[in-house]
Amino acid sequence: MAKKTIEDINVFGKRCLVRVDFNVPVKGGVITDETRIQGALPTIKYLMNQGAKVILCSHLGRPFNICNEVIDRKKIKPADADKTDDQLREETIKKCSLKIVADRLNELLDGKVTWADDVIGEKAEAAVNACKNGECVLLENLRFYKEETKNDKGFCEKLARFADVYVNDAFGTAHRAHASTAGVVQYGFVKDAVCGYLIQKELEVIGGALENPARPFVAMLGGAKVSDKIGVINNLLEKVDTLIVGGGMAYTFFAAQGKTVGDSLCEVDKIDLAKELIAKAKDKGVNFLLPVDTVVSNAFDNNADSKVVEGNIPEGWMGMDIGPKTRDLFTNALKDAKTVIWNGPMGVFEMPNFAVGTKTVAAALADIDAITIIGGGDSAAAVTQLGYAAKMTHISTGGGASLELMEGLVLPGCDCLNDK
Ligand code: AMP
C-alpha cells in the first residue's frame, strides 16, 4: 500500500504531469464551489516551490458530445433538438472547458499559470515548452478526447511527452484506468510515478484503518442499495468489531430476518445474500446492528403522514429514517469506538423530516475521540453541511474510489505508482 510521494523524489527542473481533480461545479460561467481547486493547492505549491515545471491535467463535467464524430441524438435534451452537431459541440466546449479554472488558479498562484487550450498537440506543446521552473500550465479538459477514458496507448504516449515525472493527486478517479489516471505509467511511458498530498492522505488514513485499525473498529453503512455495497460489507466483516447498517439498504436485511417491509426499498434478489452476510457476521463474531425502530411514511414525500414503528413495517408504509431507539443504539455503539468508517445516510436525508437519523449519527461522530473516516458522496456532504467537517479525521475526496478501497480492491491510479 505504501507509495512514493512527491517528497520522495527530486523534481527540480523536471516536468511533472499532475493529474488533479478540477471537476468543480460551474453555473452560468461561475465556479460555485472551489473546494477541489483549494484541495489541489498544497501539492501544486510544493512542486512549484521545488522548482518543478508543473503540467496540470483534469476532466470537467461530461463532455461526451465532443468526442463522438456523430452525436447520439437520443441523449440530447428536447430543448436542444433543433441545434446542429457543431452548435452542440461548441456549447459543450464552452460549458466544460477548464479555462475558467485556469483563470481562478492563476489568481491563486500569483500569475504563474498558463492556459494550454488543448490537451495534446501543438498548442499544448508550445505552452509546456514555454513553462519555466516554478511555473504551471493547465491543459484543457482531458475528456475532450475519447482516448482518455479508453486508456488509448497512442494518446498516453502523447500525454506522457509532457512528463519526466507523473504525479497522481486525483483520488476521485483513482479507481479508473484512464490515460491520465494510470495509462501513462501502465504502458511504461513514464517511470517516476508518485502521489500528491491528497492521495497520500487517502491511502494513509483509509488504508491504515483497514490494515491496522485502532479498536473497537466500527463501520457504519447506509444509503439506498445493498447491491452497491455487497463487496464493502463482505470485506469489512473480515475486519470490524461492529457493523452498523441503516438507510434504505437495511430493509433487505429486515426481509432476510423474516420481517415485513411494506413499501420500503427492498432488493428481493439480494435477500439470500443478506442472510449469508448476517450468518458471516455471526461466524466472525462481528456485532451486526440493524435498526430496531423505523420512521415510516405513507408516501415518498417530506410532508407525507409519518409515524415510528418497531420491528415489522406495515403494508402501505415505507421506511424513511431510523427511529429514536435506533438512534440511541447506533450512538451508543459509536461511543467507545476508536476507528469509525461511515458511508451512506441513515435515511432519506434530503427531506428534512427524514434527516434526523443521519444528523444524529453525524453529531455522534463529531463528538467521539476516535479516528473518524467519512466516505465521499452523501455522507461527506451531510457532515460538511452540518458543520462537522473540521471534527472528522478524514473526509474522503472520492466516493467510488473510497468504496473500492474499503472493498479491498486495487485502484489502478494508486497501483501504478512507485512503491516506497
Ligand atoms: P447511496 O448513494 O447508496 O449512498 O445512497 C444515498 C441515497 O440513499 C440518498 O439519496 C438517500 O435519500 C437514499 N436513502 C437512504 N435511506 C433511504 C430510505 N430509507 N429509502 C429510500 N432511499 C433512501
Coordinates of C-alpha atoms and ligand atoms in Angstrom, one line a residue:
M1 CA 0.0 0.0 0.0
A2 CA 2.9 2.4 0.7
K3 CA 3.5 4.5 -2.4
K4 CA 6.2 7.1 -3.1
T5 CA 5.1 10.7 -2.7
I6 CA 6.2 14.0 -4.2
E7 CA 8.5 14.4 -1.3
D8 CA 10.4 11.2 -2.1
I9 CA 11.8 12.3 -5.4
N10 CA 13.8 15.2 -6.8
V11 CA 11.6 17.3 -9.1
F12 CA 13.8 20.4 -9.7
G13 CA 13.7 21.4 -13.3
K14 CA 11.6 18.4 -14.2
R15 CA 8.2 18.5 -16.0
C16 CA 5.7 17.0 -13.6
L17 CA 2.5 15.9 -15.2
V18 CA 0.0 16.2 -12.3
R19 CA -3.5 14.6 -12.6
V20 CA -5.7 16.7 -10.4
D21 CA -9.4 16.8 -9.7
F22 CA -10.7 20.1 -11.0
N23 CA -14.1 18.7 -11.7
V24 CA -15.8 21.7 -10.0
P25 CA -19.4 22.7 -10.2
V26 CA -19.9 25.6 -12.7
K27 CA -23.2 27.5 -13.2
G28 CA -23.7 30.4 -15.6
G29 CA -19.9 30.7 -16.1
V30 CA -19.2 30.9 -12.4
I31 CA -17.4 28.3 -10.2
T32 CA -19.9 27.7 -7.4
D33 CA -17.7 25.7 -5.2
E34 CA -13.9 25.8 -5.4
T35 CA -13.1 23.2 -2.7
R36 CA -11.4 20.9 -5.2
I37 CA -9.2 23.7 -6.5
Q38 CA -8.2 24.6 -3.0
G39 CA -7.6 20.9 -2.2
A40 CA -5.1 20.6 -5.0
L41 CA -3.1 23.7 -4.0
P42 CA -0.7 22.1 -1.4
T43 CA 0.6 19.6 -4.0
I44 CA 0.9 22.2 -6.7
K45 CA 2.6 24.8 -4.5
Y46 CA 5.1 22.2 -3.2
L47 CA 6.1 21.2 -6.7
M48 CA 6.4 24.9 -7.8
N49 CA 8.5 25.7 -4.7
Q50 CA 10.8 22.8 -5.5
G51 CA 11.4 24.3 -9.0
A52 CA 9.4 21.8 -11.0
K53 CA 7.6 22.7 -14.2
V54 CA 4.0 21.7 -13.2
I55 CA 1.8 20.5 -16.0
L56 CA -1.7 20.0 -14.6
C57 CA -4.5 17.9 -16.2
S58 CA -8.1 17.1 -15.2
H59 CA -11.5 16.4 -16.5
L60 CA -14.5 18.6 -16.0
G61 CA -18.2 17.5 -16.4
R62 CA -19.3 15.0 -19.0
P63 CA -18.4 16.4 -22.5
F64 CA -19.5 13.2 -24.2
N65 CA -20.7 15.2 -27.2
I66 CA -17.4 16.4 -28.3
C67 CA -15.7 13.0 -28.6
N68 CA -18.2 11.5 -31.0
E69 CA -18.0 12.1 -34.7
V70 CA -21.8 11.7 -34.8
I71 CA -23.7 12.9 -31.9
D72 CA -26.2 10.5 -30.4
R73 CA -29.5 12.4 -30.7
K74 CA -31.2 10.2 -28.2
K75 CA -29.0 11.8 -25.5
I76 CA -29.9 15.3 -26.4
K77 CA -32.4 17.3 -24.3
P78 CA -35.7 18.2 -26.1
A79 CA -34.8 21.9 -25.9
D80 CA -31.6 21.3 -27.9
A81 CA -33.3 19.2 -30.6
D82 CA -33.0 21.9 -33.3
K83 CA -29.3 22.5 -32.8
T84 CA -26.7 21.2 -35.2
D85 CA -23.9 18.9 -34.1
D86 CA -21.5 21.8 -34.4
Q87 CA -23.6 24.1 -32.3
L88 CA -23.9 21.4 -29.6
R89 CA -20.2 20.7 -29.6
E90 CA -19.4 24.4 -29.3
E91 CA -21.8 24.7 -26.3
T92 CA -20.2 21.7 -24.6
I93 CA -16.7 23.0 -25.1
K94 CA -17.8 26.3 -23.6
K95 CA -19.5 24.5 -20.7
C96 CA -16.8 22.0 -20.0
S97 CA -13.6 24.0 -20.8
L98 CA -11.1 24.2 -17.9
K99 CA -10.2 27.8 -18.9
I100 CA -12.4 29.1 -16.1
V101 CA -10.3 27.0 -13.6
A102 CA -7.1 28.3 -15.2
D103 CA -8.2 31.8 -14.6
R104 CA -9.0 31.2 -11.0
L105 CA -5.9 29.2 -10.4
N106 CA -3.8 32.0 -11.9
E107 CA -5.2 34.4 -9.3
L108 CA -4.4 31.9 -6.5
L109 CA -0.9 31.3 -7.8
D110 CA 0.2 34.9 -8.4
G111 CA 0.0 34.9 -12.1
K112 CA 2.2 31.8 -12.7
V113 CA -0.4 29.7 -14.5
T114 CA -0.5 29.4 -18.3
W115 CA -3.6 28.1 -20.2
A116 CA -2.7 25.5 -22.8
D117 CA -6.0 25.5 -24.7
D118 CA -5.6 21.8 -25.7
V119 CA -4.6 18.5 -24.1
I120 CA -2.1 17.3 -26.7
G121 CA -0.9 18.7 -30.0
E122 CA 1.0 21.9 -31.0
K123 CA -0.8 24.4 -28.8
A124 CA -0.3 22.3 -25.7
E125 CA 3.3 21.5 -26.6
A126 CA 4.0 25.2 -27.0
A127 CA 2.6 26.0 -23.6
V128 CA 4.5 23.2 -21.9
N129 CA 7.8 24.1 -23.7
A130 CA 7.4 27.7 -22.5
C131 CA 6.9 26.7 -18.9
K132 CA 9.8 27.7 -16.6
N133 CA 10.9 26.1 -13.4
G134 CA 8.4 27.0 -10.6
E135 CA 5.6 27.7 -13.1
C136 CA 2.5 25.9 -14.0
V137 CA 0.5 25.0 -17.1
L138 CA -3.1 23.8 -17.1
L139 CA -4.1 21.5 -20.0
E140 CA -7.7 21.5 -21.5
N141 CA -10.3 19.0 -20.4
L142 CA -8.9 15.5 -20.8
R143 CA -12.3 14.1 -21.7
F144 CA -12.4 16.3 -24.9
Y145 CA -10.5 13.3 -26.2
K146 CA -12.4 9.9 -26.1
E147 CA -9.0 8.3 -25.9
E148 CA -8.7 9.5 -22.3
T149 CA -11.3 7.2 -20.8
K150 CA -10.5 4.4 -23.3
N151 CA -6.9 4.5 -22.0
D152 CA -5.7 4.6 -25.6
K153 CA -2.0 3.8 -25.9
G154 CA -1.2 6.4 -28.5
F155 CA -2.9 9.1 -26.5
C156 CA -1.0 8.0 -23.4
E157 CA 2.3 8.3 -25.3
K158 CA 1.4 11.9 -26.4
L159 CA 0.4 12.9 -22.9
A160 CA 3.5 11.3 -21.4
R161 CA 5.7 13.6 -23.6
F162 CA 4.9 16.3 -21.0
A163 CA 6.1 14.1 -18.2
D164 CA 9.5 13.4 -16.7
V165 CA 7.6 12.6 -13.6
Y166 CA 3.9 11.6 -13.2
V167 CA 2.0 12.7 -10.1
N168 CA -1.5 11.5 -9.3
D169 CA -3.5 13.6 -6.9
A170 CA -7.0 12.9 -8.1
F171 CA -8.4 10.3 -5.7
G172 CA -11.9 10.7 -7.2
T173 CA -10.8 9.0 -10.4
A174 CA -8.1 6.7 -8.9
H175 CA -10.4 3.7 -9.3
R176 CA -10.5 4.2 -13.1
A177 CA -7.8 3.0 -15.5
H178 CA -7.8 6.0 -17.8
A179 CA -4.9 7.5 -19.8
S180 CA -4.2 10.3 -17.3
T181 CA -5.0 8.3 -14.1
A182 CA -2.9 5.2 -14.8
G183 CA -2.2 4.6 -18.5
V184 CA 0.8 6.8 -19.0
V185 CA 2.6 4.8 -16.4
Q186 CA 1.0 1.4 -17.1
Y187 CA 2.3 1.5 -20.7
G188 CA 5.8 2.3 -19.4
F189 CA 5.9 5.9 -20.9
V190 CA 6.8 7.4 -17.5
K191 CA 8.9 5.6 -14.9
D192 CA 8.8 8.0 -12.0
A193 CA 5.3 8.0 -10.7
V194 CA 4.3 9.3 -7.2
C195 CA 1.3 10.5 -5.4
G196 CA 0.5 14.0 -4.3
Y197 CA -0.7 15.0 -0.8
L198 CA -4.4 14.3 -1.3
I199 CA -3.9 10.7 -2.4
Q200 CA -1.2 10.2 0.2
K201 CA -3.7 11.1 2.9
E202 CA -6.4 8.9 1.5
L203 CA -4.1 5.9 1.4
E204 CA -2.7 6.6 4.8
V205 CA -5.9 7.1 6.6
I206 CA -8.3 4.7 4.9
G207 CA -5.6 2.1 4.1
G208 CA -4.2 2.4 7.6
A209 CA -7.7 1.9 9.2
L210 CA -8.2 -1.2 7.1
E211 CA -4.8 -2.7 7.7
N212 CA -4.2 -1.9 11.3
P213 CA -7.2 -0.2 12.9
A214 CA -7.3 1.2 16.5
R215 CA -10.1 -0.9 18.1
P216 CA -13.0 -1.1 18.6
F217 CA -13.4 -0.6 14.8
V218 CA -16.9 0.2 13.7
A219 CA -18.2 0.5 10.2
M220 CA -21.5 2.3 9.6
L221 CA -23.1 1.8 6.2
G222 CA -26.3 3.3 4.8
G223 CA -27.7 4.6 1.6
A224 CA -30.1 3.2 -0.9
K225 CA -29.0 -0.2 -2.0
V226 CA -27.3 -3.3 -0.6
S227 CA -26.3 -4.3 -4.1
D228 CA -23.9 -1.2 -4.3
K229 CA -22.1 -2.2 -1.2
I230 CA -22.0 -6.0 -1.1
G231 CA -18.3 -6.1 -1.6
V232 CA -17.7 -3.5 1.0
I233 CA -19.8 -5.3 3.6
N234 CA -18.1 -8.6 2.8
N235 CA -14.6 -7.1 3.2
L236 CA -15.4 -5.1 6.3
L237 CA -16.9 -8.1 8.0
E238 CA -13.4 -9.5 8.0
K239 CA -12.0 -6.5 9.8
V240 CA -14.5 -4.7 12.0
D241 CA -15.8 -5.3 15.6
T242 CA -19.2 -3.8 14.9
L243 CA -21.1 -3.3 11.6
I244 CA -24.0 -0.8 11.7
V245 CA -26.4 -0.9 8.8
G246 CA -29.1 1.8 8.3
G247 CA -30.7 3.6 5.4
G248 CA -32.7 2.0 2.6
M249 CA -30.3 -1.0 2.5
A250 CA -31.4 -2.1 6.0
Y251 CA -34.8 -3.3 4.7
T252 CA -33.3 -6.1 2.6
F253 CA -31.8 -7.3 5.8
F254 CA -35.2 -6.9 7.5
A255 CA -36.7 -9.2 4.9
A256 CA -33.8 -11.7 5.4
Q257 CA -34.8 -11.8 9.1
G258 CA -38.4 -12.6 8.1
K259 CA -39.7 -9.1 8.9
T260 CA -42.3 -7.4 6.7
V261 CA -41.0 -4.3 4.9
G262 CA -44.2 -2.7 3.5
D263 CA -43.4 -0.4 0.6
S264 CA -39.8 0.2 1.7
L265 CA -36.9 -0.2 -0.6
C266 CA -36.1 -3.9 -0.7
E267 CA -33.9 -5.8 -3.2
V268 CA -35.7 -9.2 -3.3
D269 CA -33.0 -10.8 -5.3
K270 CA -30.5 -9.9 -2.6
I271 CA -32.4 -11.4 0.4
D272 CA -30.4 -14.7 0.3
L273 CA -27.2 -12.8 0.2
A274 CA -28.3 -10.6 3.1
K275 CA -28.9 -13.9 5.0
E276 CA -25.4 -15.0 4.2
L277 CA -23.9 -11.7 5.4
I278 CA -25.8 -12.0 8.7
A279 CA -24.5 -15.5 9.1
K280 CA -21.0 -14.4 8.2
A281 CA -21.2 -11.7 10.9
K282 CA -22.2 -14.2 13.4
D283 CA -19.4 -16.6 12.3
K284 CA -16.8 -13.9 12.6
G285 CA -18.1 -12.6 16.0
V286 CA -19.0 -9.2 14.5
N287 CA -21.6 -7.2 16.3
F288 CA -24.1 -6.6 13.5
L289 CA -26.6 -3.8 14.3
L290 CA -29.7 -3.2 12.3
P291 CA -32.4 -0.6 13.1
V292 CA -34.9 -1.7 15.9
D293 CA -37.4 1.0 15.0
T294 CA -38.2 2.9 11.9
V295 CA -39.7 6.3 10.9
V296 CA -42.2 5.2 8.2
S297 CA -44.3 7.3 5.9
N298 CA -47.3 6.6 3.6
A299 CA -45.6 8.4 0.6
F300 CA -42.1 9.3 -0.6
D301 CA -42.6 12.9 0.4
N302 CA -41.3 15.1 3.1
N303 CA -44.9 16.1 4.1
A304 CA -46.4 12.6 4.0
D305 CA -48.0 11.2 7.1
S306 CA -45.4 9.5 9.2
K307 CA -45.0 7.5 12.4
V308 CA -42.5 5.3 14.2
V309 CA -42.9 1.6 14.2
E310 CA -40.8 -1.2 15.9
G311 CA -39.9 -4.3 14.0
N312 CA -42.2 -5.1 11.1
I313 CA -43.1 -2.3 8.7
P314 CA -46.8 -2.5 7.9
E315 CA -48.4 -2.7 4.5
G316 CA -48.8 0.8 2.8
W317 CA -45.9 2.3 4.7
M318 CA -42.3 2.8 3.8
G319 CA -39.1 3.1 5.9
M320 CA -37.7 6.6 5.5
D321 CA -35.3 7.0 8.5
I322 CA -34.1 5.2 11.6
G323 CA -36.3 5.7 14.7
P324 CA -35.4 7.2 18.1
K325 CA -34.4 3.8 19.7
T326 CA -32.1 3.1 16.8
R327 CA -30.6 6.5 17.1
D328 CA -29.7 5.7 20.7
L329 CA -28.5 2.2 19.8
F330 CA -26.2 3.4 17.0
T331 CA -24.9 6.4 19.0
N332 CA -24.1 4.1 21.9
A333 CA -22.2 1.7 19.6
L334 CA -20.1 4.6 18.3
K335 CA -19.3 6.0 21.8
D336 CA -16.4 3.8 22.6
A337 CA -15.2 3.2 19.1
K338 CA -11.5 4.1 18.3
T339 CA -11.9 3.9 14.5
V340 CA -15.1 4.5 12.5
I341 CA -15.7 4.4 8.8
W342 CA -19.0 5.8 7.6
N343 CA -20.5 5.6 4.2
G344 CA -24.2 6.3 3.3
P345 CA -27.0 8.2 5.0
M346 CA -29.3 6.6 7.6
G347 CA -32.4 7.8 5.8
V348 CA -33.8 10.0 3.0
F349 CA -31.8 12.9 4.4
E350 CA -32.6 15.2 1.5
M351 CA -36.1 15.5 3.1
P352 CA -35.7 17.5 6.4
N353 CA -38.4 15.3 8.1
F354 CA -36.3 12.2 7.5
A355 CA -32.9 13.6 8.1
V356 CA -32.8 13.2 11.9
G357 CA -31.1 9.8 11.9
T358 CA -28.3 11.0 9.6
K359 CA -27.9 14.2 11.6
T360 CA -27.8 12.3 14.9
V361 CA -25.0 9.8 13.8
A362 CA -23.0 12.7 12.2
A363 CA -23.2 14.6 15.5
A364 CA -22.2 11.4 17.4
L365 CA -19.2 11.0 15.2
A366 CA -18.1 14.6 15.7
D367 CA -18.3 14.0 19.4
I368 CA -16.1 10.9 19.9
D369 CA -12.4 10.6 20.4
A370 CA -11.6 8.3 17.5
I371 CA -10.3 8.2 14.0
T372 CA -13.3 9.1 12.0
I373 CA -13.4 8.5 8.3
I374 CA -16.2 9.7 6.1
G375 CA -16.6 8.1 2.7
G376 CA -17.2 10.6 -0.2
G377 CA -20.6 11.4 -1.7
D378 CA -23.7 11.8 0.5
S379 CA -22.1 11.2 3.9
A380 CA -19.4 13.7 3.1
A381 CA -22.0 16.3 2.0
A382 CA -24.1 15.7 5.2
V383 CA -21.1 16.1 7.5
T384 CA -20.0 19.3 5.7
Q385 CA -23.5 20.8 5.5
L386 CA -24.0 20.2 9.2
G387 CA -20.7 21.9 10.0
Y388 CA -18.9 18.9 11.5
A389 CA -16.2 18.6 8.8
A390 CA -13.4 20.0 10.9
K391 CA -14.2 17.5 13.6
M392 CA -13.6 14.4 11.4
T393 CA -10.2 12.9 10.9
H394 CA -10.7 12.5 7.2
I395 CA -13.4 13.2 4.6
S396 CA -12.6 11.3 1.5
T397 CA -12.4 13.2 -1.8
G398 CA -13.6 10.2 -3.7
G399 CA -16.9 8.4 -3.2
G400 CA -16.5 5.5 -5.7
A401 CA -12.7 5.2 -5.0
S402 CA -13.1 5.1 -1.2
L403 CA -15.7 2.4 -1.5
E404 CA -13.5 0.3 -3.8
L405 CA -10.6 0.8 -1.3
M406 CA -13.0 -0.4 1.5
E407 CA -13.9 -3.3 -0.7
G408 CA -10.3 -4.3 -0.7
L409 CA -10.0 -3.7 -4.5
V410 CA -6.8 -2.5 -6.2
L411 CA -7.2 1.1 -7.5
P412 CA -5.3 1.4 -10.9
G413 CA -4.5 5.1 -10.2
C414 CA -2.7 4.1 -7.0
D415 CA -1.4 0.7 -8.0
C416 CA 0.6 2.2 -10.9
L417 CA 2.6 4.5 -8.6
N418 CA 6.2 3.6 -7.4
D419 CA 6.3 1.6 -4.2
K420 CA 8.2 3.2 -1.3
Ligands
AMP1 P1 -26.0 5.9 -1.7 O1 -25.7 6.6 -2.9 O2 -26.2 4.4 -2.0 O3 -25.1 6.1 -0.5 O4 -27.5 6.3 -1.3 C1 -27.8 7.6 -1.0 C2 -29.3 7.8 -1.1 O5 -29.9 6.8 -0.3 C3 -29.8 9.1 -0.7 O6 -30.2 9.8 -1.8 C4 -30.9 8.8 0.3 O7 -32.0 9.5 0.1 C5 -31.2 7.3 -0.1 N1 -31.8 6.6 1.1 C6 -31.4 6.5 2.3 N2 -32.3 5.9 3.1 C7 -33.4 5.6 2.3 C8 -34.6 5.0 2.5 N3 -35.0 4.6 3.7 N4 -35.5 4.9 1.5 C9 -35.1 5.4 0.3 N5 -34.0 6.0 0.0 C10 -33.1 6.1 1.0

